[in-house]
Coordinates of C-alpha atoms in Angstrom, one line a residue:
M1 CA -13.6 22.4 -24.5
P2 CA -14.9 20.9 -21.5
S3 CA -17.9 21.2 -20.8
I4 CA -18.2 22.8 -17.1
Q5 CA -21.0 22.5 -15.1
F6 CA -20.7 26.0 -13.9
T7 CA -24.1 25.2 -11.1
H8 CA -21.5 22.6 -9.3
L9 CA -18.6 25.3 -8.6
R10 CA -19.0 27.4 -5.0
A11 CA -16.6 30.7 -4.9
A12 CA -13.5 30.0 -2.6
S13 CA -14.2 32.1 0.4
S14 CA -11.5 33.5 2.3
E15 CA -11.9 30.8 5.2
L16 CA -11.7 28.0 2.6
A17 CA -8.2 29.4 1.4
R18 CA -6.4 30.0 5.1
D19 CA -7.9 26.2 5.5
I20 CA -5.7 25.5 2.6
N21 CA -2.6 27.3 3.4
R22 CA -2.5 26.2 6.8
R23 CA -2.7 22.5 5.7
V24 CA -0.1 23.0 3.0
V25 CA 2.6 24.8 5.5
L26 CA 1.4 21.9 8.5
N27 CA 2.5 19.1 5.8
L28 CA 6.0 20.5 5.3
I29 CA 6.7 20.4 8.3
R30 CA 5.7 17.1 8.6
S31 CA 7.4 16.4 5.6
R32 CA 10.3 18.2 5.2
Q33 CA 11.1 19.0 9.3
P34 CA 13.0 20.0 10.8
V35 CA 12.6 22.7 8.3
S36 CA 12.6 26.7 8.9
R37 CA 10.2 29.7 8.2
A38 CA 12.1 30.9 4.8
D39 CA 11.8 27.3 3.7
L40 CA 8.4 26.6 3.9
A41 CA 8.1 29.9 2.0
R42 CA 10.1 29.1 -0.8
L43 CA 8.6 25.4 -0.6
S44 CA 5.4 26.6 -0.8
G45 CA 5.1 29.8 -3.0
L46 CA 3.5 31.8 0.1
Q47 CA 4.5 35.0 1.4
R48 CA 6.7 34.6 4.1
S49 CA 4.0 36.7 6.4
T50 CA 1.8 34.2 5.8
V51 CA 4.3 31.6 6.4
S52 CA 4.9 33.7 9.9
L53 CA 1.6 33.9 11.2
I54 CA 0.6 29.5 10.5
T55 CA 3.7 28.9 11.8
E56 CA 2.7 31.6 14.8
Q57 CA -0.9 30.4 14.9
L58 CA 0.2 25.8 14.7
I59 CA 3.4 27.2 18.0
A60 CA 0.5 28.6 19.6
E61 CA -2.2 25.6 19.6
K62 CA 1.1 23.2 20.6
F63 CA 0.8 21.6 17.0
V64 CA 3.9 22.8 16.3
I65 CA 7.7 23.5 18.4
E66 CA 10.6 25.2 17.2
G67 CA 13.7 23.6 17.8
P68 CA 17.4 24.1 17.3
T69 CA 18.8 27.1 15.2
G70 CA 20.5 26.8 12.0
R71 CA 23.8 28.6 11.3
L72 CA 24.5 31.0 7.6
P73 CA 27.9 32.3 6.2
R74 CA 25.1 35.7 7.3
G75 CA 22.4 37.8 8.2
R76 CA 20.1 36.3 11.2
R77 CA 19.9 32.0 11.9
P78 CA 16.7 30.8 11.3
T79 CA 15.0 28.9 13.9
F80 CA 14.1 24.8 13.0
L81 CA 11.1 23.9 13.7
R82 CA 9.1 20.8 13.7
L83 CA 5.9 18.6 15.0
N84 CA 5.0 17.7 17.9
D85 CA 5.0 15.0 19.5
Q86 CA 3.4 15.4 22.2
R87 CA 0.2 15.4 20.0
A88 CA -1.0 11.4 20.2
I89 CA -3.6 10.0 18.5
I90 CA -5.8 6.8 19.0
G91 CA -6.3 4.3 16.6
I92 CA -8.5 1.2 16.8
D93 CA -7.7 -1.4 14.1
I94 CA -11.2 -3.5 13.6
R95 CA -11.0 -7.0 11.7
P96 CA -12.5 -10.0 12.0
I97 CA -11.2 -11.6 13.8
Q98 CA -8.6 -9.9 15.8
T99 CA -9.2 -5.6 17.1
T100 CA -6.1 -3.7 17.8
V101 CA -6.1 -0.4 20.0
A102 CA -2.8 1.9 19.8
L103 CA -1.4 4.9 21.0
A104 CA 0.9 7.1 18.0
D105 CA 2.1 10.8 18.5
V106 CA 1.5 13.1 14.8
N107 CA 4.3 12.0 13.1
G108 CA 3.3 7.8 13.1
H109 CA 5.6 6.6 15.5
F110 CA 3.7 3.8 17.9
V111 CA 3.7 4.2 21.8
S112 CA 1.3 1.8 22.7
Q113 CA -0.9 -1.1 21.4
E114 CA -2.7 -3.3 22.7
A115 CA -5.1 -6.6 21.1
M116 CA -8.4 -8.3 21.8
P117 CA -10.4 -10.9 19.8
T118 CA -13.4 -9.3 17.6
P119 CA -16.4 -9.0 19.5
R120 CA -19.7 -10.9 16.7
D121 CA -21.9 -7.7 18.2
P122 CA -21.1 -5.0 17.2
R123 CA -22.5 -3.2 21.4
V124 CA -20.1 -5.5 22.3
A125 CA -17.0 -4.4 21.0
V126 CA -17.8 -0.9 21.9
E127 CA -18.9 -1.5 25.7
E128 CA -15.0 -3.4 25.3
L129 CA -13.8 -0.9 23.8
I130 CA -14.6 2.4 25.9
P131 CA -12.2 1.3 29.8
R132 CA -9.3 0.2 27.3
L133 CA -9.7 4.2 25.6
R134 CA -9.7 5.7 28.8
R135 CA -7.1 3.2 30.5
L136 CA -4.9 4.5 27.5
L137 CA -6.4 8.2 28.1
D138 CA -5.7 8.3 31.8
S139 CA -1.9 6.5 31.9
H140 CA -0.8 9.3 29.4
T141 CA -2.3 12.6 31.0
D142 CA 1.3 13.4 29.3
K143 CA 0.1 13.3 26.0
M144 CA -2.2 16.1 23.9
F145 CA -5.0 13.5 22.1
E146 CA -5.7 15.2 18.3
G147 CA -8.9 12.2 18.4
I148 CA -9.7 8.5 17.4
G149 CA -8.9 7.3 14.0
I150 CA -11.3 3.8 13.4
N151 CA -10.0 1.4 10.2
L152 CA -12.7 -1.1 9.5
P153 CA -12.8 -3.9 6.4
G154 CA -15.5 -2.9 5.0
R155 CA -17.8 0.0 3.9
F156 CA -19.3 3.5 6.1
D157 CA -21.6 6.4 4.9
F158 CA -19.7 9.3 4.5
K159 CA -22.7 11.9 5.4
S160 CA -24.6 8.9 8.7
Q161 CA -20.7 7.8 9.8
R162 CA -23.0 4.4 10.1
L163 CA -20.9 1.1 9.8
V164 CA -22.5 -0.4 5.8
F165 CA -21.4 -2.4 4.4
A166 CA -18.6 -5.7 6.2
P167 CA -19.1 -8.8 4.7
N168 CA -16.2 -10.3 6.9
L169 CA -17.3 -8.8 9.8
K170 CA -20.7 -9.5 9.7
W171 CA -21.9 -6.7 11.2
P172 CA -25.2 -5.3 10.8
E173 CA -25.2 -1.4 10.1
F174 CA -24.2 0.4 13.0
D175 CA -23.3 4.2 14.5
L176 CA -19.6 3.2 16.0
K177 CA -19.0 7.4 15.9
T178 CA -21.3 8.7 18.6
P179 CA -21.0 6.4 21.9
I180 CA -17.3 6.4 21.6
E181 CA -17.2 9.7 20.8
C182 CA -19.5 10.2 24.1
A183 CA -17.6 8.1 26.6
T184 CA -14.9 10.2 25.5
G185 CA -15.0 13.3 24.5
L186 CA -12.5 13.3 21.6
D187 CA -13.7 13.3 18.3
V188 CA -14.2 10.5 16.4
E189 CA -12.7 9.1 12.2
L190 CA -14.1 6.2 10.6
E191 CA -12.0 4.7 7.3
N192 CA -12.0 1.5 5.2
A193 CA -8.9 -0.4 5.5
A194 CA -7.8 0.0 2.3
N195 CA -8.3 3.4 2.1
A196 CA -5.9 4.5 5.2
C197 CA -3.4 2.1 4.0
V198 CA -3.9 4.6 1.0
L199 CA -3.2 7.3 3.2
A200 CA -0.4 5.9 5.4
E201 CA 1.1 5.1 2.2
M202 CA 1.2 9.1 1.0
W203 CA 2.6 10.4 4.0
F204 CA 4.3 7.4 5.9
G205 CA 5.5 4.7 3.2
Q206 CA 7.3 3.9 -0.3
A207 CA 4.3 6.4 -2.1
R208 CA 5.2 9.6 -1.3
G209 CA 5.3 11.9 -4.6
V210 CA 3.4 9.3 -6.7
R211 CA -0.1 10.1 -7.8
D212 CA -1.8 7.3 -8.9
L213 CA -1.6 4.5 -7.3
V214 CA -3.4 1.5 -5.7
V215 CA -3.3 -0.5 -2.4
V216 CA -4.2 -3.5 -2.1
T217 CA -5.1 -5.5 0.9
V218 CA -4.9 -9.2 1.7
S219 CA -6.4 -10.6 5.1
E220 CA -9.9 -12.6 5.8
G221 CA -10.8 -11.2 2.1
V222 CA -9.8 -8.5 -0.3
G223 CA -9.9 -4.9 -0.3
T224 CA -8.7 -1.6 -2.6
G225 CA -8.0 1.8 -1.8
I226 CA -7.7 3.7 -4.7
F227 CA -5.3 7.3 -5.4
L228 CA -6.0 8.3 -8.7
N229 CA -4.4 12.0 -10.4
G230 CA -3.4 12.8 -6.5
Q231 CA -6.6 12.2 -5.1
L232 CA -8.3 9.5 -2.4
I233 CA -11.2 7.9 -4.6
R234 CA -14.2 7.2 -2.5
G235 CA -17.5 6.9 -5.1
L236 CA -21.0 6.5 -4.4
N237 CA -21.7 6.3 -0.9
G238 CA -18.4 4.9 -0.3
M239 CA -18.1 2.5 -2.2
A240 CA -15.4 2.9 -4.4
G241 CA -12.4 -0.2 -4.4
E242 CA -14.9 -2.9 -3.8
F243 CA -13.0 -5.1 -6.3
G244 CA -12.7 -7.6 -3.6
H245 CA -16.1 -8.6 -4.6
V246 CA -16.1 -8.5 -8.1
P247 CA -16.8 -12.2 -9.7
L248 CA -14.6 -14.1 -11.2
D249 CA -15.9 -16.8 -12.0
P250 CA -20.3 -16.9 -11.7
S251 CA -19.6 -20.7 -10.3
G252 CA -17.7 -20.2 -7.8
P253 CA -17.3 -20.4 -4.4
L254 CA -20.5 -18.5 -2.0
C255 CA -19.0 -15.4 -1.1
T256 CA -19.6 -13.9 1.9
C257 CA -20.8 -10.9 0.3
G258 CA -23.3 -13.2 -0.9
G259 CA -22.9 -13.3 -5.1
R260 CA -20.2 -16.5 -6.4
G261 CA -17.1 -16.8 -7.6
C262 CA -15.9 -12.8 -6.0
W263 CA -12.2 -12.4 -6.5
E264 CA -11.5 -12.3 -3.1
V265 CA -12.6 -16.1 -2.5
F266 CA -10.2 -17.0 -4.4
A267 CA -7.4 -14.8 -3.5
S268 CA -8.0 -14.1 0.5
N269 CA -5.9 -15.9 3.1
R270 CA -9.1 -17.8 3.8
A271 CA -8.9 -18.8 0.0
A272 CA -5.2 -19.9 0.4
L273 CA -6.6 -21.6 3.4
R274 CA -9.3 -23.6 1.6
Y275 CA -6.5 -24.9 -0.9
Y276 CA -4.4 -27.1 1.4
L277 CA -7.1 -28.2 3.4
E278 CA -8.6 -29.9 -0.1
S279 CA -5.4 -30.9 -0.9
A280 CA -4.5 -32.7 2.1
A281 CA -8.0 -34.3 3.8
Q282 CA -7.7 -33.5 6.6
A283 CA -10.2 -31.7 9.6
G284 CA -9.5 -28.5 11.2
G285 CA -6.3 -26.3 9.8
P286 CA -3.6 -24.5 10.4
S287 CA -3.7 -20.1 10.7
F288 CA -2.4 -18.3 7.5
Q289 CA 0.6 -17.3 9.4
D290 CA 1.2 -21.3 10.1
L291 CA 0.6 -22.0 6.2
L292 CA 3.4 -19.2 4.9
A293 CA 5.6 -21.7 7.6
L294 CA 5.1 -24.8 6.2
A295 CA 5.5 -24.1 2.8
E296 CA 9.4 -22.8 3.5
Q297 CA 9.9 -25.9 5.5
G298 CA 9.3 -27.7 2.3
D299 CA 5.7 -28.8 2.5
S300 CA 4.4 -29.2 -0.6
L301 CA 1.0 -28.4 -0.5
A302 CA 1.4 -25.3 1.3
S303 CA 3.2 -23.6 -1.2
K304 CA 0.6 -25.0 -3.9
A305 CA -1.8 -23.9 -2.1
L306 CA 0.1 -20.6 -1.9
D307 CA 0.8 -20.4 -5.4
K308 CA -2.5 -21.0 -6.8
M309 CA -3.5 -18.2 -3.8
A310 CA -0.8 -15.8 -5.8
H311 CA -1.8 -16.3 -9.6
Y312 CA -5.4 -15.4 -8.0
L313 CA -4.3 -12.1 -6.5
G314 CA -2.2 -11.7 -9.9
R315 CA -5.5 -12.5 -12.5
G316 CA -7.5 -9.8 -10.1
M317 CA -5.0 -7.0 -10.4
R318 CA -5.5 -7.1 -13.9
M319 CA -8.8 -5.5 -13.9
I320 CA -7.4 -3.4 -11.8
V321 CA -4.2 -2.1 -14.3
A322 CA -6.7 -2.7 -17.4
G323 CA -9.7 -0.2 -15.5
L324 CA -7.1 2.3 -13.4
A325 CA -3.7 2.1 -15.1
P326 CA -1.7 2.8 -11.6
E327 CA 2.0 3.9 -11.5
V328 CA 2.4 2.0 -8.6
I329 CA 0.2 -0.8 -6.5
V330 CA 0.9 -1.9 -3.0
V331 CA -0.1 -5.1 -1.5
V332 CA -1.0 -4.7 2.1
G333 CA -0.8 -8.3 4.5
E334 CA 0.9 -11.4 6.0
L335 CA 1.6 -12.8 2.9
T336 CA 4.2 -9.8 2.1
R337 CA 6.6 -12.1 4.9
S338 CA 6.9 -14.1 2.0
W339 CA 7.0 -12.2 -1.6
H340 CA 9.3 -14.1 -3.0
R341 CA 7.3 -16.3 -3.6
F342 CA 4.3 -14.1 -4.9
G343 CA 6.0 -10.9 -5.7
P344 CA 7.2 -12.9 -9.3
V345 CA 3.3 -14.2 -9.9
L346 CA 2.0 -10.5 -9.4
E347 CA 4.8 -8.7 -10.6
A348 CA 4.1 -11.2 -13.7
E349 CA 0.3 -10.6 -14.4
V350 CA 0.1 -7.1 -13.9
A351 CA 2.8 -7.5 -17.0
A352 CA 0.6 -9.6 -19.5
Q353 CA -1.8 -6.6 -18.7
V354 CA -0.4 -3.8 -19.7
L355 CA -1.7 -2.5 -23.1
A356 CA 0.8 0.0 -23.9
G357 CA 3.4 1.0 -21.8
P358 CA 5.8 0.5 -19.2
P359 CA 3.5 -2.1 -16.1
P360 CA 3.2 -1.2 -12.6
R361 CA 4.9 -1.2 -10.2
V362 CA 4.0 -4.4 -7.7
V363 CA 5.5 -3.8 -4.3
P364 CA 5.4 -4.8 -0.8
A365 CA 4.1 -2.0 2.2
Q366 CA 7.0 -1.5 4.8
D367 CA 5.3 -2.3 8.1

């Protein structure tokens, strides 16, 4: 029999059970809308009286609104429910070069976006973000703002909610949450970029219903978000998934984390640009988007640089396949614009690592 550590078990309170049921109903409305109360009871397995109580609370809180009524051969005509798209969320996507501030409704539809260069000092970043956030709030007074989500190219301490590891961003440990909450009066939640992509794929993308998923984000670095057995994996200190900083060659180029030969120094956008500049023997050079365009135009050096990047990216994915055995690997990044170039290489590398059974599907993220 399996060993069970009873010292770490906690009995579920009635409040916890109600919260779980509420989340189940709210998620079913989101994924099945428009949906009737009767269908919610059938899909959730909850009593109709429980579903009715929860939905009335959600309507009173303006999370959910009632829509049109349906038609049945007999009996009471059902009223359909859907999420209230006047509920809004502000997202802040911080990347080493550019930071984007966006407003979206609870269905994930973007209302507005604004970009700015990412400052090197996190204090300056907060000073520049706050007026933008206030303008956004003032210009959408018809919206009910739920909170602010900040997407980070690194890791944060889950307990202290402070940024603790972001080598490509080059910011020191810093509290982003408190000053933005104080300035806006809204709750602020932090999340690692790859983890956020996992959640986006599960809620709005092509991975709904998948229980074992890994997202690989490719930009200035390489990040991974892990979703196994239906759970987002965070690990000790929130550091699970840093495959980008596993060395492929201990004598390789220096990485921003301080190590050498990490996966991301061979497989990131910056790696492809380095390959191109080394072969072109010129100062300066194109952006990664330019490199993609050059390859499409027949530039052989650009094509070779991207092919080398693709093979290293696939080689690193072998670690993921051997260690985690996901059902699906979703690739996020600008490289997906040239999936015809990258896809076959990644699929071949992944298939070569499988020890038994079919290989994981390797797919590009949707926009």
